[in-house]
Coordinates of C-alpha atoms and ligand atoms in Angstrom, one line a residue:
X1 CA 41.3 90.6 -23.4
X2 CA 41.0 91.5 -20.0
X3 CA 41.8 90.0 -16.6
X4 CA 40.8 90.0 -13.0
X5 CA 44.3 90.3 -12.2
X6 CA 46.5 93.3 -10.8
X7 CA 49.9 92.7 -13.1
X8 CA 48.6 94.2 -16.7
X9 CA 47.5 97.6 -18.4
X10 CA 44.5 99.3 -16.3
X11 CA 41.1 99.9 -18.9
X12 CA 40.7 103.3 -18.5
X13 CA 36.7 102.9 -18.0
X14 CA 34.2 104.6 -15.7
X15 CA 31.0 103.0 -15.2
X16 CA 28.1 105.2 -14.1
X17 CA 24.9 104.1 -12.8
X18 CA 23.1 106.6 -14.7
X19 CA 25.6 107.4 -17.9
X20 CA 27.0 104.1 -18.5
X21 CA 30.4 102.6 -19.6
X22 CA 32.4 105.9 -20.1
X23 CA 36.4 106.4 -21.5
X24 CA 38.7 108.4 -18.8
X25 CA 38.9 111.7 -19.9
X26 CA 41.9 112.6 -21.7
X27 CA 43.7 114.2 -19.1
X28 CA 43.2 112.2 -16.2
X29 CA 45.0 109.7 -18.6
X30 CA 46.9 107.3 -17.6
X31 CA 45.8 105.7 -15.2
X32 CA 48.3 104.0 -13.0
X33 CA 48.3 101.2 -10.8
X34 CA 48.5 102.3 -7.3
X35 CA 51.5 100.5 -5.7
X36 CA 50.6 100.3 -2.1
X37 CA 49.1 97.2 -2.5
X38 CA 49.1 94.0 -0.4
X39 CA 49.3 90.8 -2.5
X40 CA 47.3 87.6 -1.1
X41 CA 45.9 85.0 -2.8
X42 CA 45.5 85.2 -6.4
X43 CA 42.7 87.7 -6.0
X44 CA 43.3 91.4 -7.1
X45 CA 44.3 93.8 -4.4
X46 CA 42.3 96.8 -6.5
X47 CA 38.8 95.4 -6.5
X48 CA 39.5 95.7 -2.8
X49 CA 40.4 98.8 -2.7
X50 CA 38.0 101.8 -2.7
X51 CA 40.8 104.4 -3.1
X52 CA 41.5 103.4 -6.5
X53 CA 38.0 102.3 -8.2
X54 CA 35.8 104.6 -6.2
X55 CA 35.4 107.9 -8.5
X56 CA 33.2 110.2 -9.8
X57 CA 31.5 110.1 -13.8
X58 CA 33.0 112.3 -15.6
X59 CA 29.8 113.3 -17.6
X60 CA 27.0 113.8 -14.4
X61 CA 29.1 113.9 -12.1
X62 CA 27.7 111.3 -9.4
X63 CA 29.3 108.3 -8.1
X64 CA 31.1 105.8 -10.2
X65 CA 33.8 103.3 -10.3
X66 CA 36.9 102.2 -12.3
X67 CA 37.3 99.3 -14.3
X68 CA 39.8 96.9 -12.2
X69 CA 40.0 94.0 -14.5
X70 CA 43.1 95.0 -16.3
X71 CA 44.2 94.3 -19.9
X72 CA 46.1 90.8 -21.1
X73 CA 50.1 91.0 -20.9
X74 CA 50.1 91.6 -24.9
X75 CA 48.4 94.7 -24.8
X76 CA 52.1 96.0 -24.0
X77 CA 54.2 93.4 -25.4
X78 CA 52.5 94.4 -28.8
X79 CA 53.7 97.5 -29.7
X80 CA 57.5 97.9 -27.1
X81 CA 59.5 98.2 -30.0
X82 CA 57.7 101.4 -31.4
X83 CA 58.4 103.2 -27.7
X84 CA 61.3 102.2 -27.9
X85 CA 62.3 104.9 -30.3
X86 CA 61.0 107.7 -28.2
X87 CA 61.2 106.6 -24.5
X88 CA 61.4 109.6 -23.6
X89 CA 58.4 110.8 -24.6
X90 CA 55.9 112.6 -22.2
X91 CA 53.2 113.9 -23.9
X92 CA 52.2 110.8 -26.8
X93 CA 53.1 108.1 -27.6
X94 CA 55.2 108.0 -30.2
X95 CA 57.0 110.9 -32.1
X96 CA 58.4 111.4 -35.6
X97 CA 61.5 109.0 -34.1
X98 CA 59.4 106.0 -34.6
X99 CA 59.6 107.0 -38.8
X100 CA 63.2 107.0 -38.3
X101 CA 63.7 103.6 -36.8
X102 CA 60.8 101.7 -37.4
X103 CA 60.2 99.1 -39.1
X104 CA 62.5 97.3 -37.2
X105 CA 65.1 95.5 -39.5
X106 CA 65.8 92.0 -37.7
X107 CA 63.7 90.8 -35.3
X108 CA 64.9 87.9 -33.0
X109 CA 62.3 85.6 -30.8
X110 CA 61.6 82.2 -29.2
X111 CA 59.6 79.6 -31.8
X112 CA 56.9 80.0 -29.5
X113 CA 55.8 83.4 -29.8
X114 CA 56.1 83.3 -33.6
X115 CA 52.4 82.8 -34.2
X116 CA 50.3 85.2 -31.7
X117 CA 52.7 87.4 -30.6
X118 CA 53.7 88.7 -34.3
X119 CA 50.3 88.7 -34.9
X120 CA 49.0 90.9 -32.2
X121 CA 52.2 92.8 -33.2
X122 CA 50.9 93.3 -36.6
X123 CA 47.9 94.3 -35.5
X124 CA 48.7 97.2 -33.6
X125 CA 50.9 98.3 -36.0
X126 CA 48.7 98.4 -38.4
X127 CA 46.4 100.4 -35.8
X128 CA 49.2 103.1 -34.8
X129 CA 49.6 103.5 -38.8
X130 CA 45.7 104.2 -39.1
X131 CA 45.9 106.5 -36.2
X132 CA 48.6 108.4 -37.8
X133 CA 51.3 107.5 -34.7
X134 CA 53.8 106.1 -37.9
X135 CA 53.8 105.5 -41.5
X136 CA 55.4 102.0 -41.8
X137 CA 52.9 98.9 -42.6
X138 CA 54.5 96.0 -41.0
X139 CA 56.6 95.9 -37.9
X140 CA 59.5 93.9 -38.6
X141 CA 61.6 93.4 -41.7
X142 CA 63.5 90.3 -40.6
X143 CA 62.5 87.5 -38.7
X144 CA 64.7 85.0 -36.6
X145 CA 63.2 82.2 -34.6
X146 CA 65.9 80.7 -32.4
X147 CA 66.0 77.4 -31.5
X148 CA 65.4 76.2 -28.2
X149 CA 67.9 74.2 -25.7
X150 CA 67.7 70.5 -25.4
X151 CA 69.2 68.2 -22.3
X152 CA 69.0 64.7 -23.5
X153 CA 66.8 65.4 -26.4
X154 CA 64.0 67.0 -24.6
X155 CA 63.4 70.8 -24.0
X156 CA 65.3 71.6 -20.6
X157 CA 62.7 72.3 -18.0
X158 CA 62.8 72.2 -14.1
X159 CA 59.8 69.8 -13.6
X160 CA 62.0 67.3 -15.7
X161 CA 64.6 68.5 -14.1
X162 CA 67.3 68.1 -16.6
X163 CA 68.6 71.7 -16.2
X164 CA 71.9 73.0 -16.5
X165 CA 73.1 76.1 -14.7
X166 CA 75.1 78.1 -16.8
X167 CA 76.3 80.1 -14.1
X168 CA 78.5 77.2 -12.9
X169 CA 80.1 76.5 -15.9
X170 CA 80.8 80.3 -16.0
X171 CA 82.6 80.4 -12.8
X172 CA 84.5 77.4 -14.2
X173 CA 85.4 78.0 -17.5
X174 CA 84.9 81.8 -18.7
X175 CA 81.4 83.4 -19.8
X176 CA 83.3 83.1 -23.1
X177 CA 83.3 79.4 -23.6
X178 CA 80.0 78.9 -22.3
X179 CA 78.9 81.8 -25.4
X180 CA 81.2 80.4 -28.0
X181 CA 79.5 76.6 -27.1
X182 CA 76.8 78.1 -27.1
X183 CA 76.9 79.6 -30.7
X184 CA 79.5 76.8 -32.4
X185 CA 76.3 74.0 -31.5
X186 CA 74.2 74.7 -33.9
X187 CA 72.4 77.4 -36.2
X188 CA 70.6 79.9 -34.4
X189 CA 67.1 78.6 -35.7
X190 CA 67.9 75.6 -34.9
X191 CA 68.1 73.7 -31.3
X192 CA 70.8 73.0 -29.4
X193 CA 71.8 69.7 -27.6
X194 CA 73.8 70.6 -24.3
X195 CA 77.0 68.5 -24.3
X196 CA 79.3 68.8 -21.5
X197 CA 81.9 67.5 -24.1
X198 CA 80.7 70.2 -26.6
X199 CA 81.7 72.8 -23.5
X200 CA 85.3 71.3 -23.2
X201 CA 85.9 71.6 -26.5
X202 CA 85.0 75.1 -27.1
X203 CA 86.8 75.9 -24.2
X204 CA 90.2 74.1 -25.6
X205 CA 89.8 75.8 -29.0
X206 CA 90.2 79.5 -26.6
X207 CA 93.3 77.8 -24.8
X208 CA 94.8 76.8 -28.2
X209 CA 94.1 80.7 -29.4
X210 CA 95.2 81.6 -26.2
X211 CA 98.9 80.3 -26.5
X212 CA 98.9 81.0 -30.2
X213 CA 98.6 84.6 -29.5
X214 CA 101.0 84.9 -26.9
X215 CA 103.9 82.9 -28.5
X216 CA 103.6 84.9 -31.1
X217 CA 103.5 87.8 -29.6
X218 CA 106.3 86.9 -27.0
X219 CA 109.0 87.5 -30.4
X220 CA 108.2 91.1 -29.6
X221 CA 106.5 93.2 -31.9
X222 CA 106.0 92.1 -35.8
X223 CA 107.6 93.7 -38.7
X224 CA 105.1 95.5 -41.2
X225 CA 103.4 93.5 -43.9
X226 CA 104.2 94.1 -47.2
X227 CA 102.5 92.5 -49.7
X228 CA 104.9 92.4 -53.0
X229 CA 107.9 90.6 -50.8
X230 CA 105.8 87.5 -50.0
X231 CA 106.8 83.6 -50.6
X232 CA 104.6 81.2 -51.9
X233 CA 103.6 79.5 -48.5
X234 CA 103.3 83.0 -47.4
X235 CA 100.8 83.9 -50.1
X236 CA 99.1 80.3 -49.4
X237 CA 98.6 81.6 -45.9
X238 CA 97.2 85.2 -46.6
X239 CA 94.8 84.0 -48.8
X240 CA 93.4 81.7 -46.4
X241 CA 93.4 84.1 -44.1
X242 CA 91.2 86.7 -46.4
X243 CA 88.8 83.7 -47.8
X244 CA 88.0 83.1 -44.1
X245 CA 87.3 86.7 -43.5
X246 CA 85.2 86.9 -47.1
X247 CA 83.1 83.5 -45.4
X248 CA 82.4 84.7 -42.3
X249 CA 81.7 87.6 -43.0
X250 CA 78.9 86.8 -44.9
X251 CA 77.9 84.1 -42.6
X252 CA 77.8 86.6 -39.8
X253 CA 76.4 89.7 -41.3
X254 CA 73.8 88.0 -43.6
X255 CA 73.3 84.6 -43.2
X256 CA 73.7 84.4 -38.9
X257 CA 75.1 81.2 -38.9
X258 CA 77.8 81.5 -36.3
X259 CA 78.3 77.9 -36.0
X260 CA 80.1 77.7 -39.4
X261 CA 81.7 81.1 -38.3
X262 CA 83.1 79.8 -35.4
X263 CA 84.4 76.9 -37.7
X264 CA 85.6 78.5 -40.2
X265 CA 87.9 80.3 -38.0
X266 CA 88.8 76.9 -36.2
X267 CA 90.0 75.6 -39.4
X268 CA 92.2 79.0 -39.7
X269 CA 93.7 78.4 -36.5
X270 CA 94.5 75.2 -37.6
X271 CA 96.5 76.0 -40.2
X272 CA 98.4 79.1 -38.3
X273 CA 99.3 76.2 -36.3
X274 CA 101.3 74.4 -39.4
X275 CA 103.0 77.7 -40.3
X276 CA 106.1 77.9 -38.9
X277 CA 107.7 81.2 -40.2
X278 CA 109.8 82.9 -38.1
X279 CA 111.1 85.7 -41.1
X280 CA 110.1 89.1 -41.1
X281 CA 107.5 88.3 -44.0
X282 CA 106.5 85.4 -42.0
X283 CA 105.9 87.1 -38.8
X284 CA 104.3 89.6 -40.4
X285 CA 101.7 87.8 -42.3
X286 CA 101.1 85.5 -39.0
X287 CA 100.4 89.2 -37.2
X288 CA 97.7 90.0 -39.9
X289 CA 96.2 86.4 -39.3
X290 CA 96.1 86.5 -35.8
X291 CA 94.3 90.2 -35.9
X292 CA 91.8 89.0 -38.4
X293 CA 90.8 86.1 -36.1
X294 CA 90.5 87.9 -32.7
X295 CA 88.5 90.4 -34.9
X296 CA 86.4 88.1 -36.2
X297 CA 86.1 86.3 -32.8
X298 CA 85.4 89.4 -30.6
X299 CA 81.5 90.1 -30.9
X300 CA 81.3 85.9 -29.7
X301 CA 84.4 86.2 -26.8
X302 CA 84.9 89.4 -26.4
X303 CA 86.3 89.0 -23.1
X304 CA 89.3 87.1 -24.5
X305 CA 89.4 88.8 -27.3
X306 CA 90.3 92.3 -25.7
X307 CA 93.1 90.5 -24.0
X308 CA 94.5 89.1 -27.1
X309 CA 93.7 92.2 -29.2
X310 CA 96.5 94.6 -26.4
X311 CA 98.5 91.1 -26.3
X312 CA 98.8 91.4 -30.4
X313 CA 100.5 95.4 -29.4
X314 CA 97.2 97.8 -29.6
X315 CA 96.3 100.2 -27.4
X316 CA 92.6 100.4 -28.0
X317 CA 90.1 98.3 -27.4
X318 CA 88.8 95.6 -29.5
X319 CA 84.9 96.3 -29.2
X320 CA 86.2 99.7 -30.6
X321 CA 87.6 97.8 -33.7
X322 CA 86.2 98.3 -37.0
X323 CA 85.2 94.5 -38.4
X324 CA 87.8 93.0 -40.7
X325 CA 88.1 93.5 -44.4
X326 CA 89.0 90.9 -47.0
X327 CA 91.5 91.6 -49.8
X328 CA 90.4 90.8 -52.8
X329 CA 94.2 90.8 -54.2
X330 CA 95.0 88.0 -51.4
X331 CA 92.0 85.7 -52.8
X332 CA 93.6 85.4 -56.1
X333 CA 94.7 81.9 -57.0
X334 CA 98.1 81.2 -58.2
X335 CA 98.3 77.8 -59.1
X336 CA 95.3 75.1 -60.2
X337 CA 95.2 71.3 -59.9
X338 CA 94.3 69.8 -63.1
X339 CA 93.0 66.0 -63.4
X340 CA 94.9 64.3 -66.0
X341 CA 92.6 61.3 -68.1
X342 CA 94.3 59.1 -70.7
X343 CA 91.0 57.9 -72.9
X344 CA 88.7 59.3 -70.3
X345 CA 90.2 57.5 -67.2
X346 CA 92.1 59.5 -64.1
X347 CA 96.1 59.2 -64.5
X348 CA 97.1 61.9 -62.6
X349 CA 96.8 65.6 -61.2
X350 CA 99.2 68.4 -62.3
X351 CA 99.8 71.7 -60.6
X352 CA 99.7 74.6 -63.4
X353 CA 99.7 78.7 -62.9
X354 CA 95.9 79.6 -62.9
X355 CA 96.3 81.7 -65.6
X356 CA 98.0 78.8 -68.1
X357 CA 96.6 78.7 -71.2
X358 CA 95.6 75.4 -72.9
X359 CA 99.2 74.6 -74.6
X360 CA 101.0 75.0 -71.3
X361 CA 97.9 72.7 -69.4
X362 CA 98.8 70.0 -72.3
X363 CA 102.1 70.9 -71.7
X364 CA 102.4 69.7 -68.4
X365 CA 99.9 66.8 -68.8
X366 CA 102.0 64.8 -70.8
X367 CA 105.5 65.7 -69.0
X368 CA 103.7 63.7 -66.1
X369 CA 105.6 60.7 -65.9
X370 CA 102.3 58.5 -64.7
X371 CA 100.8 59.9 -67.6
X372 CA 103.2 59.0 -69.9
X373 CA 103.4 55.2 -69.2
X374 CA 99.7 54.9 -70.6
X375 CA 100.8 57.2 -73.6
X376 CA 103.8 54.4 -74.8
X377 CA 103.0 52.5 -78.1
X378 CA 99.8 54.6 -78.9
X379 CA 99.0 58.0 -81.0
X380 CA 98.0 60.5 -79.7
X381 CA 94.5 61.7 -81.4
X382 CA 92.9 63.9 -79.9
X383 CA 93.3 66.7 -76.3
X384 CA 90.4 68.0 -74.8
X385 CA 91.6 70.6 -72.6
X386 CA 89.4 72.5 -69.6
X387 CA 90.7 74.9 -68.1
X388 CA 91.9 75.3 -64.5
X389 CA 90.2 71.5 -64.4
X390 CA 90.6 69.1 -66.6
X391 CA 92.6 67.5 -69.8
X392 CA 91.5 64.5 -71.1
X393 CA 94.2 62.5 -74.0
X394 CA 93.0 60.3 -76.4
X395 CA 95.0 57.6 -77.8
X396 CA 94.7 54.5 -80.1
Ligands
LIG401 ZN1 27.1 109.5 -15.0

């Protein structure tokens, strides 16, 4: 594990002629690099340097030396998350904070530090447990290995060079297209093809919102919803609305797929653009809508989204928001679409309250007027009835 290089942990050694390979006593710990040091070559500047390896042993007392080959980069990249609950920490290295937080619940890394890294990570967590530093067993609970970006189908890299600076397509179209192109491409596991194309179109889905927002807003402030004096289109709408938050929700909080996030709220967008409602109820339901998507939107554009969020009439800021909630009273389904078979073959689709029962489904089957032509000079035998699906007449 150790290198003859300056960049790493220093192995706090002493080697005596007389005594041998000896630990650094306790409180001359740690040692630290000395930073007055003049890099050349690939050489390290501290097996140059007298001031730091020339010392004295610390169990005769006579001339020694440090150990200047320092420890491999993982030595510290094995065990950052632990500090990390107590940074602040003087005296050990870890505190009863590390008990709190630890294990971490979701931990998110490149593909190609999923084999060593999380095993050295293992390791020394299984070491601080045995030294009594924490009392979890494993470091992480959740795992997430994200994808890496292609150019062409190949990783990007600058040899190849097939790079793209993001930086210019920030200064051109927002930070926030460049993330939500970034996210809408593909699941997180999975890699992303760069698409100029892709880039435009994320950034014409913002526009869209954009000038969604605004013209609704321009009517001056909405009425307040209430629920009980809604239409039928208005219901339709609400309950896409909620069913969109209910998705994405769970695609966001538990499954991470923000791809299907982002498109789910595409596909909402879409179909705020098809309601034209200029009522009270209307406008009202259309201001619940728009919330829900800039709220829903905000953690992946939140620069555009604080803009819309004081456009849509609030004072506070949208990262201060609370995440949507769905209703489950707006999810309920009014009306069904049942298929209609005359002796097992489709001949025609009737729309029924969800809650009819199987007289009122049969009902409306064979009132349908398709229906009925195949129903002329037969009996009817027999009606097999499924609910909210299917009714199937048979006839001879
Ligand atoms: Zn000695």
């Amino acid at each position: 594990m150790s290198r003859q290089r300056y960049w790493g942990c220093p192995i706090p050694i002493i080697h005596c002629p007389d005594c041998g390979d000896l630990p650094v006593p306790e409180d001359q710990l740690p040692v630290l690099l000395p930073e007055d040091v003049e890099l050349e070559g690939v050489g390290s500047p501290i097996k140059k340097m007298p001031a730091f390896y020339e010392t004295s042993c610390p169990k005769c007392g006579g001339k020694a030396e440090r150990e200047t080959d320092t420890f491999d980069t993982f030595f510290e990249s094995s065990w950052y998350y632990a500090r990390f609950t107590g940074p602040d920490n003087e005296t050990s290295m870890l505190d009863q904070r590390a008990n709190y937080w630890l294990p971490v619940d979701q931990y998110i890394g490149g593909i190609e530090h999923a084999v060593l890294h999380l095993l050295y990570a293992r390791f020394f967590h299984k070491l601080m447990r045995d030294a009594g530093l924490l009392n979890s067993d494993e470091p992480f609970t959740r795992l997430l290995t994200q994808g890496m970006v292609l150019k062409d189908g190949s990783k990007m890299s600058k040899s190849k060079g097939n790079t793209v600076d993001p930086q210019e397509l920030i200064n051109r179209y927002g930070a926030d297209t460049v993330r939500l192109f970034t996210m809408f491409a593909a699941p997180p596991e999975q890699s992303l093809e760069w698409s100029d194309s892709g880039v435009e179109g994320a950034y014409r889905f913002l526009k869209r919102l954009w000038k969604a927002v605004q013209e609704h807003a321009s009517k001056g402030a909405a009425p307040a919803l209430d629920r009980d004096q809604l239409d039928a289109a208005q219901r339709a709408l609400r309950r896409k609305v909620h069913e969109t938050i209910q998705k994405v929700s769970d695609d966001v909080g538990r499954r991470y797929t923000f791809n299907t996030a982002i498109a789910a709220n595409m596909e909402l967008l879409n179909e705020l653009a098809r309601f034209q409602d200029d009522s009270d109820a209307g406008r009202a339901v259309l201001q619940e809508a728009l919330e829900s998507t800039v709220l829903m939107l905000a953690p992946i554009v939140p620069h555009i989204a604080h803009g819309l969020w004081q456009s849509l009439g609030h004072g506070e800021a949208v990262v201060d928001c609370r995440w949507p909630e769905f209703d489950p009273a707006a999810l309920v389904q009014e009306n069904a679409e049942i298929v209609v078979q005359v002796n097992g073959k489709l001949r025609g689709r009737v729309t029924v309250p969800a809650q009819a029962d199987r007289d009122a489904i049969e009902a409306a089957a064979l009132a349908d007027e398709n229906v009925q032509k195949f129903l002329v000079g037969g009996t009817l035998r027999k009606v097999i009835v499924v609910p909210g699906k299917l009714v199937n007449l048979v006839v001879q």
